[in-house]
Short mmCIF file of C-alpha atoms in Angstrom, two decimals:
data_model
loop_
_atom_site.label_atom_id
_atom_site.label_comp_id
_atom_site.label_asym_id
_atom_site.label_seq_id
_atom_site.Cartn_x
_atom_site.Cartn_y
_atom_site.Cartn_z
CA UNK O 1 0.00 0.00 0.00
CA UNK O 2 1.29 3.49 -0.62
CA UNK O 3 2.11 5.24 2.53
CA UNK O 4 1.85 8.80 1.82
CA UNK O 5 -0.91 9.71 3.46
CA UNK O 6 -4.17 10.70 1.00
CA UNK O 7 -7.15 13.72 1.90
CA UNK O 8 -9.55 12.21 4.35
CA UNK O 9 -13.02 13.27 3.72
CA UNK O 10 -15.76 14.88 5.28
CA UNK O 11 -19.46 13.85 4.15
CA UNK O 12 -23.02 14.31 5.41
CA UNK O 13 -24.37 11.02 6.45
CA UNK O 14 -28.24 10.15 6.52
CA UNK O 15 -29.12 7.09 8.13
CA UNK O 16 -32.44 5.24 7.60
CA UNK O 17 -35.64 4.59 10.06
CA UNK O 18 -37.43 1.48 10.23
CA UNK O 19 -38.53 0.10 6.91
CA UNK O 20 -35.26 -0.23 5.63
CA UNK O 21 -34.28 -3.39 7.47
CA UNK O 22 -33.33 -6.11 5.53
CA UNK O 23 -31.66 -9.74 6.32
CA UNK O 24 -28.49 -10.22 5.78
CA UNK O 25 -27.59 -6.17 6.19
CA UNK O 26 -24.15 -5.08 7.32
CA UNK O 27 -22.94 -8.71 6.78
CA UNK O 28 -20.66 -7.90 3.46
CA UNK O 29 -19.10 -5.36 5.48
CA UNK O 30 -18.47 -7.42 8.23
CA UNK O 31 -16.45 -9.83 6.03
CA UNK O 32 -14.09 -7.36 5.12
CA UNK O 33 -14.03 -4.67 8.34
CA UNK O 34 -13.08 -6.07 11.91
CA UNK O 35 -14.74 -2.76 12.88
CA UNK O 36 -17.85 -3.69 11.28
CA UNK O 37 -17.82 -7.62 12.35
CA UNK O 38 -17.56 -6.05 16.12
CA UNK O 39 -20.48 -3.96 16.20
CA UNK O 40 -22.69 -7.29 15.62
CA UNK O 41 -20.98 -8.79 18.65
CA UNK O 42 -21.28 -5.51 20.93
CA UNK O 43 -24.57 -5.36 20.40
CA UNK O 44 -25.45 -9.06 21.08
CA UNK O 45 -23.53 -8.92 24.85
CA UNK O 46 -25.02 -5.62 25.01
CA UNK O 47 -28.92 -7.26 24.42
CA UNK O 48 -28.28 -10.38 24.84
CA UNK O 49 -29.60 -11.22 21.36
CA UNK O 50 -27.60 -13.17 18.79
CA UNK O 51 -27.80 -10.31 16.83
CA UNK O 52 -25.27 -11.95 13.53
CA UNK O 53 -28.45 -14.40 13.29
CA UNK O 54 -31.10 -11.60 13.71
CA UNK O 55 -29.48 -8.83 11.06
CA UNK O 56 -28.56 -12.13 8.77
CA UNK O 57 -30.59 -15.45 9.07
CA UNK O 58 -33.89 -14.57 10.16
CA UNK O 59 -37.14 -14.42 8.55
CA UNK O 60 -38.31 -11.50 7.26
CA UNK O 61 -41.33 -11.62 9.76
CA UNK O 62 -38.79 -12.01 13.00
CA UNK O 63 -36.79 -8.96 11.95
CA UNK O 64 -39.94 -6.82 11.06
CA UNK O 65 -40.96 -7.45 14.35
CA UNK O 66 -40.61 -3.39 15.85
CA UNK O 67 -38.51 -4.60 19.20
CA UNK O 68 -36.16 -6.81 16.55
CA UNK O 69 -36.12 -4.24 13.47
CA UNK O 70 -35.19 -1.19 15.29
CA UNK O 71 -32.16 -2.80 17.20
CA UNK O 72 -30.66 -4.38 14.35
CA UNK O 73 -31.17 -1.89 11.81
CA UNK O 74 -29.05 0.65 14.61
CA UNK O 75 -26.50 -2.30 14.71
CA UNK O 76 -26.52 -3.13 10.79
CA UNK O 77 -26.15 0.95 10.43
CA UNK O 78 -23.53 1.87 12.60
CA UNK O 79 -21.19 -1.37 11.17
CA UNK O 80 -21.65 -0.20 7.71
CA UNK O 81 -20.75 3.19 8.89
CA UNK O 82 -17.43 2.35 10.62
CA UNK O 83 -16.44 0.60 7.49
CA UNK O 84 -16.51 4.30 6.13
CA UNK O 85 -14.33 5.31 9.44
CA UNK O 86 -11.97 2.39 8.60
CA UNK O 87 -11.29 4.21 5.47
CA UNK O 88 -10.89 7.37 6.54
CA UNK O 89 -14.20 9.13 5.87
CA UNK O 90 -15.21 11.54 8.56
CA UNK O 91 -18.88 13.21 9.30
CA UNK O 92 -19.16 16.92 8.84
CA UNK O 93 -22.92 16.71 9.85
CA UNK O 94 -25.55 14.08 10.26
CA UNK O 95 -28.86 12.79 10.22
CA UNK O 96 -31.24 10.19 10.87
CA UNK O 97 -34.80 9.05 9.97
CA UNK O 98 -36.57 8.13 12.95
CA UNK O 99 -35.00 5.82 14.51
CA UNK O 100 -31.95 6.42 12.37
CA UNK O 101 -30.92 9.24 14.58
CA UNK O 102 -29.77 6.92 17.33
CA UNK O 103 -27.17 5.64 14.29
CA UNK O 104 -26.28 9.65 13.64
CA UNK O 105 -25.85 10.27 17.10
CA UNK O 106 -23.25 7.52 17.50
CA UNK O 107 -21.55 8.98 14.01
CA UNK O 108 -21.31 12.04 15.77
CA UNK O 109 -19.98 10.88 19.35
CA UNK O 110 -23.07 12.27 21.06
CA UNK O 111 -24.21 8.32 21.65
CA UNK O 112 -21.82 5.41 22.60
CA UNK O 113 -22.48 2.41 20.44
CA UNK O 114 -24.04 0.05 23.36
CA UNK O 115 -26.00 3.30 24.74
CA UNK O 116 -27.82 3.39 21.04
CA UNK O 117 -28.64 0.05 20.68
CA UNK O 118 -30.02 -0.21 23.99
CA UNK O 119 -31.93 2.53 23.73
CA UNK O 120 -33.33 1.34 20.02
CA UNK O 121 -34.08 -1.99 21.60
CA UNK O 122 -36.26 -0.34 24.72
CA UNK O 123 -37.66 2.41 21.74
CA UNK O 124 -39.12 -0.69 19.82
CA UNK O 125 -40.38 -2.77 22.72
CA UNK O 126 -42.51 0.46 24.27
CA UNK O 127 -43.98 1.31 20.78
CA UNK O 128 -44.36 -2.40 20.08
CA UNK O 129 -46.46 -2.50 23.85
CA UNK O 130 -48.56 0.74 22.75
CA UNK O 131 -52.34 0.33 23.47
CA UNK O 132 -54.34 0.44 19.92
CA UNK O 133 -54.83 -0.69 16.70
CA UNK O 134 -52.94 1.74 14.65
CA UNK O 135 -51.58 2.23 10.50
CA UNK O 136 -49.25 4.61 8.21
CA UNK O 137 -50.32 5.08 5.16
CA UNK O 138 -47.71 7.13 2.92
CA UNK O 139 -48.93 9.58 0.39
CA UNK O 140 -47.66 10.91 -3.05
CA UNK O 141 -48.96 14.29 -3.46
CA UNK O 142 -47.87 18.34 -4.64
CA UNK O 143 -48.40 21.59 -4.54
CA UNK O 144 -51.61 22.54 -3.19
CA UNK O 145 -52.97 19.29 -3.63
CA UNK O 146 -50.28 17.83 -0.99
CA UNK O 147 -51.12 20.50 1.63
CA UNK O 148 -54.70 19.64 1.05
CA UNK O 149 -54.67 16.21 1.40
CA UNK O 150 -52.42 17.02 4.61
CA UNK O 151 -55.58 19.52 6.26
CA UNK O 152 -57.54 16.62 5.14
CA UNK O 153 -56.06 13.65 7.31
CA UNK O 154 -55.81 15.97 10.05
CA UNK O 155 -59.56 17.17 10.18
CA UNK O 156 -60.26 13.23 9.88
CA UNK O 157 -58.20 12.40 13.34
CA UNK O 158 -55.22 11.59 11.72
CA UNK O 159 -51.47 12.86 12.54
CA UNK O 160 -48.96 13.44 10.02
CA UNK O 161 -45.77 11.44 10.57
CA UNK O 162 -43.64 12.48 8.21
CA UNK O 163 -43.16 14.90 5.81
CA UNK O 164 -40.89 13.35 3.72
CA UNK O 165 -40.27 15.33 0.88
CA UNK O 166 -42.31 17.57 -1.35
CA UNK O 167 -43.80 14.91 -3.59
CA UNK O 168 -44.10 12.62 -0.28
CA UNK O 169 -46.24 12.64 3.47
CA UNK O 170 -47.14 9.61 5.76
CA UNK O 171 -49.97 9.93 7.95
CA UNK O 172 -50.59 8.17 10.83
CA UNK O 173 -53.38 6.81 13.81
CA UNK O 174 -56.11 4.86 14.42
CA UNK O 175 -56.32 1.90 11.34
CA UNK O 176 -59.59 2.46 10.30
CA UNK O 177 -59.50 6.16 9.88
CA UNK O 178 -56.05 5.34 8.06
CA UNK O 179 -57.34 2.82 5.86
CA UNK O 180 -60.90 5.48 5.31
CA UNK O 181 -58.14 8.21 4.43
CA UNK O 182 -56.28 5.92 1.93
CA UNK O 183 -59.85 5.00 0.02
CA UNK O 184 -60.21 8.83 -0.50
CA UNK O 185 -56.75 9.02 -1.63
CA UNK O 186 -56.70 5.72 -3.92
CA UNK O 187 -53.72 5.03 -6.07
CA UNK O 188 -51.82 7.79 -4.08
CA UNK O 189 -51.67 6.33 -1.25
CA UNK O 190 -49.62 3.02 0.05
CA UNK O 191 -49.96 1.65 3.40
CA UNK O 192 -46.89 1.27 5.76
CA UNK O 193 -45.90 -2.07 6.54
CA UNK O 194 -45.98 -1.34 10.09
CA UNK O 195 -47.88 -2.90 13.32
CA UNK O 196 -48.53 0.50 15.17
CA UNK O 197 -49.48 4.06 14.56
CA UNK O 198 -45.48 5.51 15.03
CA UNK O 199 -45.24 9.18 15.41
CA UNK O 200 -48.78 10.35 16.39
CA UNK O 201 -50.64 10.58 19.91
CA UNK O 202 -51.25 6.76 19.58
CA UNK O 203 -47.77 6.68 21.26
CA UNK O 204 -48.44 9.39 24.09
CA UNK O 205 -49.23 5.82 26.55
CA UNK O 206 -45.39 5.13 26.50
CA UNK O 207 -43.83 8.76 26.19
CA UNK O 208 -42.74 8.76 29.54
CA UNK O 209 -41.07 5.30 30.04
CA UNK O 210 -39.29 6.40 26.63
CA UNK O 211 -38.55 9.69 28.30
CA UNK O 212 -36.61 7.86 31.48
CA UNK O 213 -34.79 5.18 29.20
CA UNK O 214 -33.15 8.24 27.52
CA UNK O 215 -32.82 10.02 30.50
CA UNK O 216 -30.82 6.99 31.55
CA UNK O 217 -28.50 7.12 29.17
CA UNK O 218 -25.42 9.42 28.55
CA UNK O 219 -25.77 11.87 25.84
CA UNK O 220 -22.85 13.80 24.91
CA UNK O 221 -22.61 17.36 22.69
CA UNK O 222 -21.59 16.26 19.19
CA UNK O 223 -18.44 16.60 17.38
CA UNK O 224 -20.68 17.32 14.47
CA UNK O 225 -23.95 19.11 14.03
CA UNK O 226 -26.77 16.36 14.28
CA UNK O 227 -30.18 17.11 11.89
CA UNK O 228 -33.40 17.50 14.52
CA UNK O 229 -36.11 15.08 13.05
CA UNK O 230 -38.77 16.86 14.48
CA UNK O 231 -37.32 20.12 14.54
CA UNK O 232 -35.61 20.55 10.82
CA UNK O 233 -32.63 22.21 12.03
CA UNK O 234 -29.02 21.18 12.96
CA UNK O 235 -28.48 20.47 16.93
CA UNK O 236 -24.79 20.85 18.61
CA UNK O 237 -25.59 20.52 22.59
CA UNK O 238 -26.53 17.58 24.13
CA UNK O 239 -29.90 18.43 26.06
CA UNK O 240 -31.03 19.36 22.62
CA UNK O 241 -30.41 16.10 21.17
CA UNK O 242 -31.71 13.94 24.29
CA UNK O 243 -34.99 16.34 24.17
CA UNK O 244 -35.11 15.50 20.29
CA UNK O 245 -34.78 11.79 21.26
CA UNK O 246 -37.73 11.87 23.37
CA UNK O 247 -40.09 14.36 21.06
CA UNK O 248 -39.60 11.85 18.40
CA UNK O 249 -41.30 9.14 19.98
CA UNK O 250 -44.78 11.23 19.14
CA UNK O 251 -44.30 13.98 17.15
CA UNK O 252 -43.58 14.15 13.05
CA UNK O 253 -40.31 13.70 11.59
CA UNK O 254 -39.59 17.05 9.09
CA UNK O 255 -37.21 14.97 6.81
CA UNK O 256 -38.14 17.36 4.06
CA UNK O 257 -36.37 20.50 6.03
CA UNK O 258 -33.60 17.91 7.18
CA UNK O 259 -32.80 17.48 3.84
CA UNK O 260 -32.78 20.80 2.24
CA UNK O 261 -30.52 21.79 5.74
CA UNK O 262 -27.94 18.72 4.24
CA UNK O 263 -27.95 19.25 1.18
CA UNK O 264 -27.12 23.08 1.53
CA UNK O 265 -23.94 22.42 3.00
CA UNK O 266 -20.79 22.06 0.68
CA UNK O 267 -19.74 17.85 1.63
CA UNK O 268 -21.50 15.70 -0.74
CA UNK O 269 -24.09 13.51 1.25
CA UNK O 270 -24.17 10.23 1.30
CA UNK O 271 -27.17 7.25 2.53
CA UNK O 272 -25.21 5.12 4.75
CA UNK O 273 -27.24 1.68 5.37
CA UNK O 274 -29.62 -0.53 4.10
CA UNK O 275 -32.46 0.67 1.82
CA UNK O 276 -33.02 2.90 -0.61
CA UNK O 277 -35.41 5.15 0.61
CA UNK O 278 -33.56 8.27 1.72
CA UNK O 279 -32.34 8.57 -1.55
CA UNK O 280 -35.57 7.92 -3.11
CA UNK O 281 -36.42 11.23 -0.61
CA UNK O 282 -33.48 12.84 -1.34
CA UNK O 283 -33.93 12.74 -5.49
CA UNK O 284 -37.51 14.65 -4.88
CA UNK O 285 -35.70 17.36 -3.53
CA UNK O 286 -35.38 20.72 -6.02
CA UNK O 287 -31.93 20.96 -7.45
CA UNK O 288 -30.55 17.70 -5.40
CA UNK O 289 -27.34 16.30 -6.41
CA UNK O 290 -27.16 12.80 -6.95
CA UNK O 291 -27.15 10.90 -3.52
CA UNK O 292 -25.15 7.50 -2.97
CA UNK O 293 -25.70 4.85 -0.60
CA UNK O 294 -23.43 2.97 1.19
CA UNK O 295 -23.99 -0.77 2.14
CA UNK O 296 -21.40 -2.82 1.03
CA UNK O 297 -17.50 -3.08 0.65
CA UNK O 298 -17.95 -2.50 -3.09
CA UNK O 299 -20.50 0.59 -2.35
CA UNK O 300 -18.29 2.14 -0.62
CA UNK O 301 -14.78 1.75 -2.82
CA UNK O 302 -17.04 3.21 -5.29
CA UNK O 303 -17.39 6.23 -2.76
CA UNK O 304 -13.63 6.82 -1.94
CA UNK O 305 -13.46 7.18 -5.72
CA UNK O 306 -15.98 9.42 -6.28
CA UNK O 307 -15.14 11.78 -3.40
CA UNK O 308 -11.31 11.66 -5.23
CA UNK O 309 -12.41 12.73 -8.46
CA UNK O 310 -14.97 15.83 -6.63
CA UNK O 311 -13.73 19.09 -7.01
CA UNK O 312 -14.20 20.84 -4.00
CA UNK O 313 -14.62 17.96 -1.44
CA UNK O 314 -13.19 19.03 1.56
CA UNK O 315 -10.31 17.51 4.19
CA UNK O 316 -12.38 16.78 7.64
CA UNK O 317 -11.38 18.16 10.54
CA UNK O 318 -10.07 14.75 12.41
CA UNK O 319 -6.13 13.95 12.04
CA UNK O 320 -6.34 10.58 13.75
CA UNK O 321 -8.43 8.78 11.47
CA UNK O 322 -7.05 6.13 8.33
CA UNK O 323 -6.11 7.11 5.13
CA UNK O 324 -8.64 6.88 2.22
CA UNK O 325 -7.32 4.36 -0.56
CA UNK O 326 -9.31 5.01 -3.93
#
């Protein structure tokens, strides 16, 4: 290997919510990165859940299961991200979807590793234990039709859960109002595969057992801005980030404004995990630049070549990590 040492660089990393799972994640990169292959381990002494068989061998149904998916897509997440570390790729900002921002927060130092995949393991059980029989149903509407059928689900009892991006809104609560909503809609409108109504006042039953499990946990002012899911904006202090934690539980996630916030800034982003959906997001966004993902050793060669070839992508601020080796 050549020894002169090459630009590490600094990107903005999204990392996905539930949904994205998918077995086998984070298991390519765990071939080649010992950093990777650890996190699998960590997190199964940390849960005591085997969690190479969970992210890799299980059925599709086990890891959908909330208290399973949102563990081991933190776990599956945060390996494939310190492949990217191995590397030499720093974070110059962050952000996650849901419960993606426990895997930002870890990017950005204001989580330890065990702390986020505890907490995304106690997240899942209490909105897997919610009282109700609650849906998502996501949306593709613009324009002034998008903000009407928004008004709309909200004078029918609904809650919006996401706005995702201007072509794209989820709305969320009680099923049969969801699935009365999605008739009006028709084609437009998809249903979530989800077991409970996330993000709405369905969840307010377990907002304050959620609210001591993160008030257990040590949450540290980030090297790096982290993106507010339900505030849109960039956090940098610690209560800020713990408070976002615990708002997210209930309240909408504004991926839309967390988007236009990353994409504004001058390092190219990147999708780090499994899924496609953030860039799906990402591509609806006016003007965007094309987004990559990273999920694989191959994915992310393909990155450290890119981000050679980029005028303008910028040395991150973090002498001790490895070189980058197009």
């Amino acid at each position: 290997m050549n020894q002169e040492r090459e630009p590490v660089f600094a990107i903005s990393a999204l990392f996905p919510g539930q949904g994205s799972q998918a077995v086998r994640m984070g298991r390519a990169m765990a071939a080649v990165y010992p950093e990777s292959a650890a996190c699998f381990d960590e997190a199964s002494d940390v849960l005591g859940i085997p969690m190479r068989r969970l992210c890799w061998m299980s059925g599709p149904e086990e890891l959908r299961a909330t208290e399973n998916a949102q563990p081991a897509l933190v776990t599956a997440s945060v390996a494939i991200w310190r492949g990217l570390e191995a590397e030499g790729l720093a974070p110059a900002a962050v952000a996650g979807h849901s419960v993606g921002t426990l895997s930002a927060c870890v990017a950005a130092g204001s989580l330890t590793f065990a702390g986020a995949v505890a907490l995304a393991r106690q997240r899942g059980l209490l909105m897997a234990s919610a009282p109700g029989d609650g849906a998502m149903c996501a949306v593709t509407a613009s324009g002034g039709e998008r903000v009407a059928l928004m008004a709309r689900s909200v004078r029918m009892g609904l809650n919006v859960a996401a706005d995702n991006s201007p072509r794209q809104f989820v709305v969320t609560g009680d099923r049969r109002r969801v699935e009365e909503f999605a008739g009006l809609v028709g084609r437009r409108a998809k249903a979530v595969d989800v077991s409970h109504a996330f993000h709405s006042s369905l969840m307010e039953p377990v907002r304050e057992r959620w609210s001591d499990a993160v008030e257990g946990v040590t949450v540290q002012d980030p090297r790096v801005p982290v993106a507010s899911p339900s505030q849109g904006r960039l956090s940098r202090e610690a209560p800020e980030i713990r408070a976002d934690l615990v708002r997210g539980l209930c309240e909408p996630v504004r991926w839309r404004e967390v988007t236009g916030v990353l994409l504004g800034r001058p390092e190219p982003v990147v999708a780090i995990g499994p899924g496609r959906v953030l860039v799906g997001l990402a591509r609806q966004m006016p003007g965007a630049p094309q987004v990559p993902v990273v999920d694989s050793p191959a994915s992310l060669a393909a990155l450290t070549r890119r981000l050679a070839g980029v005028p303008g992508s910028r040395p991150a601020p973090s002498p001790g990590t490895r070189t980058v080796t197009p």
